[in-house]
XYZ file of C-alpha atoms in Angstrom:
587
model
C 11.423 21.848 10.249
C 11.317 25.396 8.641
C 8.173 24.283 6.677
C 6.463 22.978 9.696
C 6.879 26.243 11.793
C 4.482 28.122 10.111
C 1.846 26.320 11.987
C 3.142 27.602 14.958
C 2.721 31.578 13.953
C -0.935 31.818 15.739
C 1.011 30.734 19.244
C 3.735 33.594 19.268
C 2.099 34.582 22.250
C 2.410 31.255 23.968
C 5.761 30.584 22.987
C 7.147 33.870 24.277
C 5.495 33.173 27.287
C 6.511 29.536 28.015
C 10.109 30.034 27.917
C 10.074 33.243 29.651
C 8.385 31.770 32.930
C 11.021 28.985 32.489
C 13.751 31.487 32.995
C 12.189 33.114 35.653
C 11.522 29.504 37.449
C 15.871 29.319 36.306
C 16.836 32.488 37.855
C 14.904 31.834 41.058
C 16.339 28.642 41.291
C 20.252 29.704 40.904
C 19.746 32.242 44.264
C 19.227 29.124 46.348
C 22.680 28.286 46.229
C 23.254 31.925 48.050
C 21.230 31.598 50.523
C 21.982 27.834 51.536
C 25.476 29.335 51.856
C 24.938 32.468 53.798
C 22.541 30.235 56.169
C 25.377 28.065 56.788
C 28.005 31.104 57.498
C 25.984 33.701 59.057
C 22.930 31.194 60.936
C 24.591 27.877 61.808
C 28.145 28.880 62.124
C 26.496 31.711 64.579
C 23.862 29.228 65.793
C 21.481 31.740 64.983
C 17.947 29.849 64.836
C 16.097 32.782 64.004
C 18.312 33.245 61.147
C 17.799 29.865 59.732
C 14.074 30.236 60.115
C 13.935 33.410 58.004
C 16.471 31.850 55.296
C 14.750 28.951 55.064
C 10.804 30.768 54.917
C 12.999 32.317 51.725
C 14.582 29.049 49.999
C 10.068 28.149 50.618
C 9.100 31.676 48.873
C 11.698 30.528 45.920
C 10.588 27.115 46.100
C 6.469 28.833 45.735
C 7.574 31.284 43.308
C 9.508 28.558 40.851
C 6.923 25.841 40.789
C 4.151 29.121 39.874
C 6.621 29.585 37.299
C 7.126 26.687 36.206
C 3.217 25.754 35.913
C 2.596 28.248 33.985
C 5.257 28.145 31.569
C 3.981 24.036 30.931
C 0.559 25.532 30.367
C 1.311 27.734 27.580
C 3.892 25.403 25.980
C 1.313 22.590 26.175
C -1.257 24.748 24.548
C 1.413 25.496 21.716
C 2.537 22.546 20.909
C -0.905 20.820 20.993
C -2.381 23.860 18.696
C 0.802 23.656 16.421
C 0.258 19.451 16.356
C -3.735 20.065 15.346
C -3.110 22.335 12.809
C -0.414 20.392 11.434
C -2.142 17.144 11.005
C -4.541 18.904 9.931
C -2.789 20.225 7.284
C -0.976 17.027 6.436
C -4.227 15.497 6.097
C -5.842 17.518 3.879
C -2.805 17.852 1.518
C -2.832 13.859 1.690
C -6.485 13.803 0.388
C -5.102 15.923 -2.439
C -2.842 13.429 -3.676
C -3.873 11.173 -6.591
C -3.509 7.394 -6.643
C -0.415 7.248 -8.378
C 1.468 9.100 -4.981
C -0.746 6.880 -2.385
C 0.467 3.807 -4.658
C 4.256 4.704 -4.426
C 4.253 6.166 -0.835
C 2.581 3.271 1.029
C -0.526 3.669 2.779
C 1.298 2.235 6.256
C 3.951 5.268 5.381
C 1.081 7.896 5.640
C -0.345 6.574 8.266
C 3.156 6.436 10.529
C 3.458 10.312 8.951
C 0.114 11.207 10.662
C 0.227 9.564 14.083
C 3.595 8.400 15.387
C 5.928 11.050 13.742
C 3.402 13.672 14.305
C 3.270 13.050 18.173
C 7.359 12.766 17.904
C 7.196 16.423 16.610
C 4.886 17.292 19.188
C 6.609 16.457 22.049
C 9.916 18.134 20.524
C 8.037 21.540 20.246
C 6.691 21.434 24.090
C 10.572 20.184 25.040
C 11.811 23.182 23.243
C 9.321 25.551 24.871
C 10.319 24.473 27.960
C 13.579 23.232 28.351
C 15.523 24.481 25.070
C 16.425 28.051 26.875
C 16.451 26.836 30.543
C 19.418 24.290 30.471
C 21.596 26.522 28.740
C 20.541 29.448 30.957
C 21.032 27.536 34.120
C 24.426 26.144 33.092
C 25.449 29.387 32.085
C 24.100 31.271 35.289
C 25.927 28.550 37.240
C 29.196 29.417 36.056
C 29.031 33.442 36.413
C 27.376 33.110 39.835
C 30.519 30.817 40.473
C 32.870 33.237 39.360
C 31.373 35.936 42.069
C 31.901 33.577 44.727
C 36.104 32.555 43.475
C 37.901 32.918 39.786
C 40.091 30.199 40.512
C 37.737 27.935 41.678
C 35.287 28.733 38.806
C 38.058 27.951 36.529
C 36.964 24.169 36.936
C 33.265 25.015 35.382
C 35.125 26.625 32.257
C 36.822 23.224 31.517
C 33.897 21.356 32.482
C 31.186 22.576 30.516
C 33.027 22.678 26.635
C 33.313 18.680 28.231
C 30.014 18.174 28.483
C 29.360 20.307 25.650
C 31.693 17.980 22.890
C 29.855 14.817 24.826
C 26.040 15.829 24.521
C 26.676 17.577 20.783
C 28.793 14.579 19.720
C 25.912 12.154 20.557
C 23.422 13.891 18.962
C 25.294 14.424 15.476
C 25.709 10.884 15.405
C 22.211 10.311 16.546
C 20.061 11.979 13.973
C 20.790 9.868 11.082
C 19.988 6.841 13.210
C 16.459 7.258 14.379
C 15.679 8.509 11.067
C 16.901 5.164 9.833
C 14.378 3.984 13.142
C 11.179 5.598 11.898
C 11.669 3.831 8.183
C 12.333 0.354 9.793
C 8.924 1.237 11.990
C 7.323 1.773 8.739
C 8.201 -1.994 7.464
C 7.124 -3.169 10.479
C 3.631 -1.100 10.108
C 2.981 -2.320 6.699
C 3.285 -6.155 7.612
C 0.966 -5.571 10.418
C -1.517 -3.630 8.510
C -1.586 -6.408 5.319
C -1.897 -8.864 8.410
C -5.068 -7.947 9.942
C -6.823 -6.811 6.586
C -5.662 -9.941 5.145
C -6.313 -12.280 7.915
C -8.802 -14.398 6.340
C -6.717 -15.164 3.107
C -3.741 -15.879 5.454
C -5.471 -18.769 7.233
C -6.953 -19.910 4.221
C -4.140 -20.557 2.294
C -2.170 -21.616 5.896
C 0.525 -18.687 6.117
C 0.480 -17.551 9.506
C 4.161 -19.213 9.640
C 5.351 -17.576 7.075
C 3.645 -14.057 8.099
C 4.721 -14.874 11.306
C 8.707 -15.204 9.829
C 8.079 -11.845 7.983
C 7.312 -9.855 10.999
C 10.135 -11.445 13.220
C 12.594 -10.595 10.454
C 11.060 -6.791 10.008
C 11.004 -6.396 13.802
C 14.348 -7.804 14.456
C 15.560 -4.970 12.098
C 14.097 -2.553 13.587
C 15.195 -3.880 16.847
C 18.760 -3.641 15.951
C 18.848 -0.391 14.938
C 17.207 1.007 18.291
C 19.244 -1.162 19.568
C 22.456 0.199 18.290
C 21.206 4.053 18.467
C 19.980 3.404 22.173
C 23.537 2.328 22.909
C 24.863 5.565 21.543
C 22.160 7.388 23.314
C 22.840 5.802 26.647
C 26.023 6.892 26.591
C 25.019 10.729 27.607
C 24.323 9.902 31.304
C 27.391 7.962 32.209
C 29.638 10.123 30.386
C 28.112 13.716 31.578
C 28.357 11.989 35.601
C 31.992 10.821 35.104
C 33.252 14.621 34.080
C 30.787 16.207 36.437
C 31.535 14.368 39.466
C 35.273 14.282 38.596
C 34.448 18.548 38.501
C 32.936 18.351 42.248
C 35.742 16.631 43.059
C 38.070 18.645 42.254
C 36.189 21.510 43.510
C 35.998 19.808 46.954
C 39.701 19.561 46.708
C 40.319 22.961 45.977
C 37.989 24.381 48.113
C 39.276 22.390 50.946
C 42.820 23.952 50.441
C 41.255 27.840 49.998
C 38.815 27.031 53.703
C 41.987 26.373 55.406
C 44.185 29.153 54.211
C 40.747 31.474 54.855
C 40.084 32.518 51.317
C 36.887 30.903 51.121
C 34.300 29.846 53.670
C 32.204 27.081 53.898
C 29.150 27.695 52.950
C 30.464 29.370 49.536
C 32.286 25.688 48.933
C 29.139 24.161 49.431
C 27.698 26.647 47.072
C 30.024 26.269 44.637
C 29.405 21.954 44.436
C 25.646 23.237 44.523
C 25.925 25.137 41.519
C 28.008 21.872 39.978
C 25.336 19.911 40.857
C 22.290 22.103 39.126
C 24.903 22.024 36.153
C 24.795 18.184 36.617
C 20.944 17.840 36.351
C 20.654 20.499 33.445
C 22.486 18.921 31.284
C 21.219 15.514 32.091
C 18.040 17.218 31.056
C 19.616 18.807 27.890
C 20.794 15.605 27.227
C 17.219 13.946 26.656
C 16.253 16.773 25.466
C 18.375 16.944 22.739
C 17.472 13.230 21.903
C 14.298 14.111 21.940
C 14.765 16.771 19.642
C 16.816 14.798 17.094
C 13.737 12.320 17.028
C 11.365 15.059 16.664
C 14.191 16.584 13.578
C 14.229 13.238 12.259
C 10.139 12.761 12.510
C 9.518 16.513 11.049
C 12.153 15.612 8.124
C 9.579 12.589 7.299
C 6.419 14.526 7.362
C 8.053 17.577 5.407
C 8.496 14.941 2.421
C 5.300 14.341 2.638
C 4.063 18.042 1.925
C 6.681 17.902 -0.859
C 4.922 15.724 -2.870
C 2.999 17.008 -5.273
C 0.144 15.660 -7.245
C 0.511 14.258 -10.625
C -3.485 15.074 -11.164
C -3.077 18.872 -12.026
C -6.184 20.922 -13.174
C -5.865 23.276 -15.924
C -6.768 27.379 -15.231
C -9.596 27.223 -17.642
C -11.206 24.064 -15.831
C -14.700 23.157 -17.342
C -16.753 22.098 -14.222
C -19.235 19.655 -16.051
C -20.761 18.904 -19.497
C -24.403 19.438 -21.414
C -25.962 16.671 -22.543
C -25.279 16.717 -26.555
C -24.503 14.013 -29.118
C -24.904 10.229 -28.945
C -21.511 9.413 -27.472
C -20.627 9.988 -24.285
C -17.470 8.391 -23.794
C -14.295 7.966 -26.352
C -10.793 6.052 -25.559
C -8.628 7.166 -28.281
C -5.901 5.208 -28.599
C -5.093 5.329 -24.448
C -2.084 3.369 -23.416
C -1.770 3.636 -19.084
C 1.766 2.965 -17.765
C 2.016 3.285 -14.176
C 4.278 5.095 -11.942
C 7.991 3.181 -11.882
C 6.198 -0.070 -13.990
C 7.764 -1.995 -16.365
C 5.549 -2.416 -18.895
C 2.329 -0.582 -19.800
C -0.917 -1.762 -17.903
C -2.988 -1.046 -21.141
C -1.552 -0.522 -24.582
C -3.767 1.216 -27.449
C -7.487 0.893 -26.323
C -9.522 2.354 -28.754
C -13.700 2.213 -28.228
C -16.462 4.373 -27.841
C -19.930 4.457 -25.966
C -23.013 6.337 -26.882
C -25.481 7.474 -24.275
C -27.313 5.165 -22.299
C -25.142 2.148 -23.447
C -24.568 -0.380 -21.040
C -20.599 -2.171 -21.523
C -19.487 -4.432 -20.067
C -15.699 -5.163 -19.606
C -14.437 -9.030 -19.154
C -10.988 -10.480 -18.715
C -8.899 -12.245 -16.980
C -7.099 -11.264 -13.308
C -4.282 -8.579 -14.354
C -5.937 -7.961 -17.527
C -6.280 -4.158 -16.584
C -9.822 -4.129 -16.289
C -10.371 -1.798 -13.463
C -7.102 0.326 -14.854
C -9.494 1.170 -17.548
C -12.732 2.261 -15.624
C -9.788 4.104 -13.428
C -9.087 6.363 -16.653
C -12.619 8.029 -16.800
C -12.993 9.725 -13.665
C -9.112 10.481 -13.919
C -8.001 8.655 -10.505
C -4.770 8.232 -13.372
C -3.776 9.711 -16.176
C -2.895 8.521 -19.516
C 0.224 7.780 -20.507
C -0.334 7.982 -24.295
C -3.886 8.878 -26.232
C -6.755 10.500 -24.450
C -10.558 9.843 -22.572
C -13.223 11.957 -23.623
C -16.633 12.769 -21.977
C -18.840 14.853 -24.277
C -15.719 15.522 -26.768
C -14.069 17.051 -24.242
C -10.504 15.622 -22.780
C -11.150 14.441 -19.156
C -8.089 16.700 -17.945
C -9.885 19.416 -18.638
C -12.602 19.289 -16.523
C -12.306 20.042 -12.687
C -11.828 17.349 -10.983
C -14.875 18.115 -8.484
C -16.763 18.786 -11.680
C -16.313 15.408 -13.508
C -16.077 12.720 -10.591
C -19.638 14.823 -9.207
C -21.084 13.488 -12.713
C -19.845 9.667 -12.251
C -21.390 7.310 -9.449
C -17.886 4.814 -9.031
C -18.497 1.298 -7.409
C -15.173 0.308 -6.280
C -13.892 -3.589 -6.045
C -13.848 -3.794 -2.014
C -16.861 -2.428 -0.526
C -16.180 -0.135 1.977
C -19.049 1.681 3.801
C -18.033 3.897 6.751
C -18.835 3.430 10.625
C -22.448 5.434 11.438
C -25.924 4.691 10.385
C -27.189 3.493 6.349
C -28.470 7.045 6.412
C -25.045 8.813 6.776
C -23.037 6.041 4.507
C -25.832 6.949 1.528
C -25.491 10.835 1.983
C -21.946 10.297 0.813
C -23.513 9.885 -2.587
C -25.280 13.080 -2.125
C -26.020 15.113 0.887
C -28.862 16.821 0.605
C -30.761 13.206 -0.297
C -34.187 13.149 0.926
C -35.562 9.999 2.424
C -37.527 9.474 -0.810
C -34.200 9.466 -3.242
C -32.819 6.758 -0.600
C -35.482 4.158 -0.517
C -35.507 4.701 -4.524
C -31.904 3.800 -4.706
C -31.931 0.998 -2.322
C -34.538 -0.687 -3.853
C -32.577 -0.336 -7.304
C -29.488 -1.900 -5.544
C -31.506 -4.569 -4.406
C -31.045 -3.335 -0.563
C -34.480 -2.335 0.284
C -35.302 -5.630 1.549
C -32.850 -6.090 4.123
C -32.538 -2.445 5.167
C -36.078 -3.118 6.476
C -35.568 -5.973 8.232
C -32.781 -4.127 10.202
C -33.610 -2.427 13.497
C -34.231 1.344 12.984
C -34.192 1.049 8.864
C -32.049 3.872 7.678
C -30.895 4.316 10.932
C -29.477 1.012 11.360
C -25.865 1.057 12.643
C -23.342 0.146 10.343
C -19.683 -0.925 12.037
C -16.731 0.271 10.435
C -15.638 -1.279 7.302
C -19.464 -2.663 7.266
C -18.472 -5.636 9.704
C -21.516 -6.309 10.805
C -23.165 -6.407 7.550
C -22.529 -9.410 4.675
C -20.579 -9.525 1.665
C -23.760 -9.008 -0.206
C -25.144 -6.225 1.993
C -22.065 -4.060 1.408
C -22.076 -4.174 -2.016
C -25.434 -3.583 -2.528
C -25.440 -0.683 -0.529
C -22.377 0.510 -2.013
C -24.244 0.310 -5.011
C -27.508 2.605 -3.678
C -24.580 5.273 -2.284
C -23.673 5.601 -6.174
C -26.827 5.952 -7.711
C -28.466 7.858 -5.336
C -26.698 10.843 -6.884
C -28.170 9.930 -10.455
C -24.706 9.957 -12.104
C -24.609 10.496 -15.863
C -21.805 7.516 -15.930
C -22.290 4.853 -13.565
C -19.177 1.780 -13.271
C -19.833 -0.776 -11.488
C -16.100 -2.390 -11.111
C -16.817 -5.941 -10.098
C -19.241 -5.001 -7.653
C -21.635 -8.152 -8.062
C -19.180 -10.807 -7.128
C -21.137 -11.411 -3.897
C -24.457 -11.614 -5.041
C -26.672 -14.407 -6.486
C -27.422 -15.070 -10.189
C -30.833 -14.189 -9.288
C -30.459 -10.945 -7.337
C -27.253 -9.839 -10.339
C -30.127 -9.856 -12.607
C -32.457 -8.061 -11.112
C -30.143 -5.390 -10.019
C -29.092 -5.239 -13.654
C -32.414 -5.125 -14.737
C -33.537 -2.089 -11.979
C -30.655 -0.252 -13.548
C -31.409 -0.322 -16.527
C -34.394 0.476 -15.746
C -33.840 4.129 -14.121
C -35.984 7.117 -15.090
C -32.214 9.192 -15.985
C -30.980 5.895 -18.138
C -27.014 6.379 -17.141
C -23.977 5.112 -19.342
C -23.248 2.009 -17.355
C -19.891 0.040 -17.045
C -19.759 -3.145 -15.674
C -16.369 -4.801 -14.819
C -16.551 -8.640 -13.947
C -15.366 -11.997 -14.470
C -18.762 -13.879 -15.004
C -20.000 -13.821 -18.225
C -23.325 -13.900 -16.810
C -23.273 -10.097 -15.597
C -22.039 -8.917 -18.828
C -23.488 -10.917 -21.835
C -26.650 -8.710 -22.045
C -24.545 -5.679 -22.329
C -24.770 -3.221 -25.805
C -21.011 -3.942 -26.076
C -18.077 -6.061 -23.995
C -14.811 -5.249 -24.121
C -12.821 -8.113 -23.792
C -9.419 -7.476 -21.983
C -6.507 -10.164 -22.179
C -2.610 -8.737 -21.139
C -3.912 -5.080 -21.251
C -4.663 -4.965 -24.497
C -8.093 -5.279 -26.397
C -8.612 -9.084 -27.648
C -12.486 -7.713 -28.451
C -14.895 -5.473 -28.490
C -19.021 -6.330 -29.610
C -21.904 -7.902 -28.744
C -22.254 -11.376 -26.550
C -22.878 -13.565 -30.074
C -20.465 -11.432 -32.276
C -17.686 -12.423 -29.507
C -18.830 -15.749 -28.976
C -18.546 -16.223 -32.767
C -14.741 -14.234 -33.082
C -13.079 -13.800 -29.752
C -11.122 -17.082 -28.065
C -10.336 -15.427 -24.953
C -13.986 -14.266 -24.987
C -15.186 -18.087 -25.450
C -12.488 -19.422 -23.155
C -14.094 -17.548 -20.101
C -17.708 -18.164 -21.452
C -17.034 -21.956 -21.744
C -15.183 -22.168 -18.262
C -18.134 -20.310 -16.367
C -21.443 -22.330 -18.398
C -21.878 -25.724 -19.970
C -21.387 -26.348 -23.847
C -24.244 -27.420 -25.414
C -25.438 -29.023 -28.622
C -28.142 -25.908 -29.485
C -27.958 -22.395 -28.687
C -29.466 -22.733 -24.867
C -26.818 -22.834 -22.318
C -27.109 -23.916 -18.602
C -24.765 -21.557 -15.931
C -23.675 -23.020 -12.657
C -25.383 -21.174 -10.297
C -23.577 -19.029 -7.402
C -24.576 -18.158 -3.792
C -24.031 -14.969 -2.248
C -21.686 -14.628 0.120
C-alpha cells in the first residue's frame, strides 16, 4: 500500500480535514449521553418541562452540529479518495502501456483489466473508509470508556474487559481474512478470463458447437470462486454475532450492577442509563469497525494486486545513447543474423537460426504453415520481442538501439485481427499520423482499396465506425487497417496476414497499388495463400520455426517441398507451366 500512497500526497489537505470533522461529529456525539442523563435526574425526576425543553433544543443543536460535521468530513474524504483513485489508474495505465508483449503475454490481459477496474474501486472505497471511519471508531470507543469512568470506576471496570474482547474478535477475523479475499480476487480473475475468451470468441464457439463445454468451464471457475467467498464470508460473518454476544452480555452486567449501586444511592438513574448508552455507541462503533476493517483487508488485498503490477518491469529496455531513426544509405535495409526467438517460460524456441536479408524496396513475402512462427518473425523488427540469440538490423544498426518511438514511427505494422477504434474513419486513420491532411487520406484509402466503400458510406470520412469496427465487414476493416499504416509513408511496411478477407481480385490490386507508391517501402507480407506472395522479390518459407527456404516463387517451386506442398494444396497441378487458383470471396 506504501507504493500506492504517493498518489495521495496532493490531498494532505483533504485528508487532514476529513478525519478531523469526523472527530468533531465523535466528540459531539459522546456529550449526548450527559445530557440524556441529567434530563432524566434534574427535568423528569423534578418534572421540570421547561428543563426538558431546553435539554432537548441541546441533544437538536448536537444532533445539527454532528450531521454539519459529518457532511463535511464525507465531502473531503470523497474528493480524496476519488482524486487518489484517478491518479492512480491513471498511473497504472500508463505504466501498463509501457509494458512489452512478453509481460501482457504472461500477466493475462483479463488480469490487467481486473487490476484497473474492480481492485482499483476496492482500493478506493478503503481510502474514503479510512478517511472517515479509521479514527472515529477507535475515538468513540475510547471516549466511551473515559467518559464512563467519570460517571463510576467500578462500573467502568466492565468496558475495560469488554473492549480487549471485542478487540481479539474483530483483529482475529481480519488476520485470518486477508489471505482469503486475496485468494478471492485471483479466483475472480479465472472467472474474468473465461468470460472475456467467451464473448470475443463467440462465433468460433457455436461453430464448432462448444457452448456446453464453455458453459462447464465457467460453472467449474465460478463454483471456485464461490467457495472461497463462501468460506471467507463465513469467517467474516462471524464479527456481528460475536461483537453482540460480549456487548450485550456487557449491558447486562452493567444493568445488574447499576441496579445494585441505584439502590444503595451511589449512582442515579440517569447516569445508569448513561452508562448502557455509552455501551451501546461502543456497540455500533465497532460494528462499524468491524466492516470497516473487512473492507480494508479487501482494499490491502486489492492494493497488494495492483502494486505487482507497477513491479513489473519491461523486458524492452532502451539504451542511454538511443538513435531515434536512420538515413537512407545502402541497398539493404533489413538483416536477420542468425536470430533464434524463445519466448517467455516456452519450451522450445519459436524460431531457431533465421538468417536473410532485404534490400530496399524489396517486397518478401513470408509463407508457412499455422505455428510456423511467421508473425514471431515480422514481431522481431519493430522489437514488440526481443531476440533470444543473433540480432535484427535496420540500416546496419541493431534494432535495440534505436528508441523505440524512433523505430516503430518508421514501420507502418498491419496486425492479424483488425482492430479499428470506436469514432469516425477520420479519427481511426489519424492514428497512422495525426497531422494527415484530407489529401494523404483519400491517397491511402484508395491504395488500400477502401476508397470505394468509404464513399458510399454516409458522411465519407466522417462515417461512424463502432467499436472493434462492428459495423463494418471483414474486408472493410482490413482494408482500412491497411490505409491507417500507410498513410504515415513508413520506410518498412508488414502486412501480417492482413488480406485473408479480401478477394483474389481486390489482393491484387492492393498489391499492385503498393507497389506502386511514390516512397516504394520495404514490404513484408505474411500469409498462407500462395497467391499473395508468389510475385514477391523473395519468400521465406517457414516450417517448425525454422527456415525450410528462402528465393524466388520458381526457385522454391523447383527446391522447397514444404513450399510446393502449400502451392499444390491452394492451386491445381497442371501439365504446362499455367496454373488455375480456386478463387476466394471476401468475407
Amino acid at each position: 500500500m506504501k507504493r500506492l500512497l504517493v498518489y495521495l500526497k496532493d490531498y494532505k489537505k483533504e485528508s487532514i480535514l476529513a478525519p478531523l470533522f469526523k472527530m468533531l461529529e465523535a466528540s459531539f456525539e459522546l456529550f449526548v449521553p450527559l445530557v440524556v442523563a441529567d434530563m432524566i435526574d434534574t427535568g423528569i425526576s423534578s418534572k421540570d418541562v421547561g428543563y426538558i425543553l431546553r435539554m432537548g433544543g441541546l441533544l437538536l443543536l448536537l444532533a445539527v452540529i454532528g450531521l454539519t460535521c459529518s457532511i463535511t468530513a464525507q465531502y473531503f474524504a470523497a474528493k480524496a479518495a476519488t482524486g487518489f483513485a484517478a491518479k492512480m489508474k491513471y498511473a497504472l495505465f500508463a505504466h501498463i502501456q509501457k509494458l512489452g508483449y512478453t509481460e501482457m503475454d504472461t500477466q493475462g490481459t483479463s488480469t490487467l483489466i481486473t487490476r484497473m477496474t474492480s481492485d482499483s474501486n476496492q482500493v478506493q472505497n478503503g481510502v474514503n473508509l479510512v478517511l472517515r471511519l479509521f479514527l472515529r471508531s477507535p475515538f468513540i470507543v475510547l471516549g466511551a470508556m473515559v467518559m464512563a469512568f467519570t460517571i463510576d470506576v467500578q462500573a467502568a471496570l466492565i468496558f475495560v474487559v469488554a473492549i480487549p474482547l471485542l478487540s481479539i474478535v474483530v483483529f482475529g477475523i481480519m488476520i485470518a481474512s486477508i489471505p482469503l479475499y486475496k485468494k478471492v480476487q485471483g479466483k475472480l480473475d479465472s472467472v474474468l478470463e473465461i468470460t472475456r475468451e467467451n464473448l470475443t470468441g463467440v462465433r468460433v464457439i457455436r461453430a464448432f458447437h462448444q457452448e456446453e463445454e464453455e458453459t462447464r468451464r465457467f460453472e467449474e471457475s465460478n463454483q471456485a470462486l464461490t467457495k472461497v467467498q463462501m468460506f471467507v464470508g463465513r469467517i467474516s460473518a462471524l464479527m456481528n454475532p460475536l461483537t453482540f454476544v460480549i456487548v450485550n452480555g456487557a449491558i447486562m452486567a452493567l444493568i445488574w450492577t447499576g441496579a445494585w449501586k441505584v439502590d444503595s444511592g451511589v449512582l442515579t438513574q440517569g447516569q445508569v442509563v448513561a452508562l448502557v448508552n455509552y455501551m451501546s455507541q461502543i456497540l455500533v462503533e465497532l460494528v462499524k469497525l468491524a466492516n470497516l476493517i473487512i473492507n480494508i483487508t479487501k482494499a490491502l488485498a486489492c492494493a497488494k494486486r495492483i502494486e505487482g503490477v507497477f513491479e513489473i518491469h519491461a523486458s524492452l529496455t532502451e539504451p542511454a545513447d538511443t538513435v531515434n531513426g536512420w538515413e537512407r544509405k545502402g541497398e539493404t535495409i533489413v538483416d536477420f543474423n542468425h536470430v533464434t526467438l524463445k519466448y517467455k517460460n516456452a519450451g522450445a524456441p519459436s524460431l531457431t537460426d533465421i538468417d536473410f536479408h532485404v534490400k530496399r524496396g524489396e517486397t518478401v513475402g513470408i509463407i508457412g504453415g499455422t505455428g510456423s512462427g511467421k508473425t514471431s518473425l515480422v514481431n522481431l523488427i519493430p522489437r514488440f520481442y526481443d531476440v533470444t540469440e543473433g540480432s535484427v538490423c535496420i540500416n546496419g544498426t541493431d534494432v535495440r538501439k534505436f528508441s523505440l518511438d524512433g523505430l516503430r514511427r518508421r514501420i507502418g505494422i498491419v496486425p492479424q485481427k483488425a482492430v479499428l477504434f470506436a469514432g469516425t474513419i477520420r479519427e481511426n486513420l489519424r492514428w497512422g499520423k495525426d497531422d494527415a491532411t484530407e489529401e494523404e487520406m483519400k491517397e491511402a484509402l484508395r491504395v488500400s482499396q477502401a476508397m470505394e466503400f468509404v464513399e458510399s458510406k454516409e458522411g465519407g470520412l466522417d462515417a461512424v465506425v463502432a467499436q472493434g469496427g462492428k459495423n463494418l465487414s471483414g474486408g472493410q476493416r482490413q482494408r482500412l487497417t491497411i490505409a491507417r499504416a500507410v498513410i504515415r509513408k513508413p520506410d518498412i511496411l508488414i502486412l501480417d496476414d492482413s488480406a485473408s478477407a479480401l478477394d483474389f481480385a481486390t489482393d491484387a490490386r492492393l498489391r499492385k497499388s503498393i507497389r506502386e507508391m511514390e516512397h516504394q517501402p520495404t514490404v513484408f507480407i505474411v500469409s498462407q495463400r500462395a497467391a499473395s506472395i508468389q510475385h514477391a522479390d523473395q519468400i521465406i518459407v517457414l516450417d517448425d520455426g525454422m527456415m525450410a527456404g528462402i528465393g524466388t516463387h520458381e526457385e522454391l517451386l523447383n527446391s522447397c517441398s514444404v513450399y510446393q506442398e502449400i502451392y499444390y494444396s491452394q492451386f491445381k497441378k497442371t501439365t504446362g507451366s499455367q496454373t488455375d487458383f480456386v478463387q476466394g470471396k471476401e468475407a
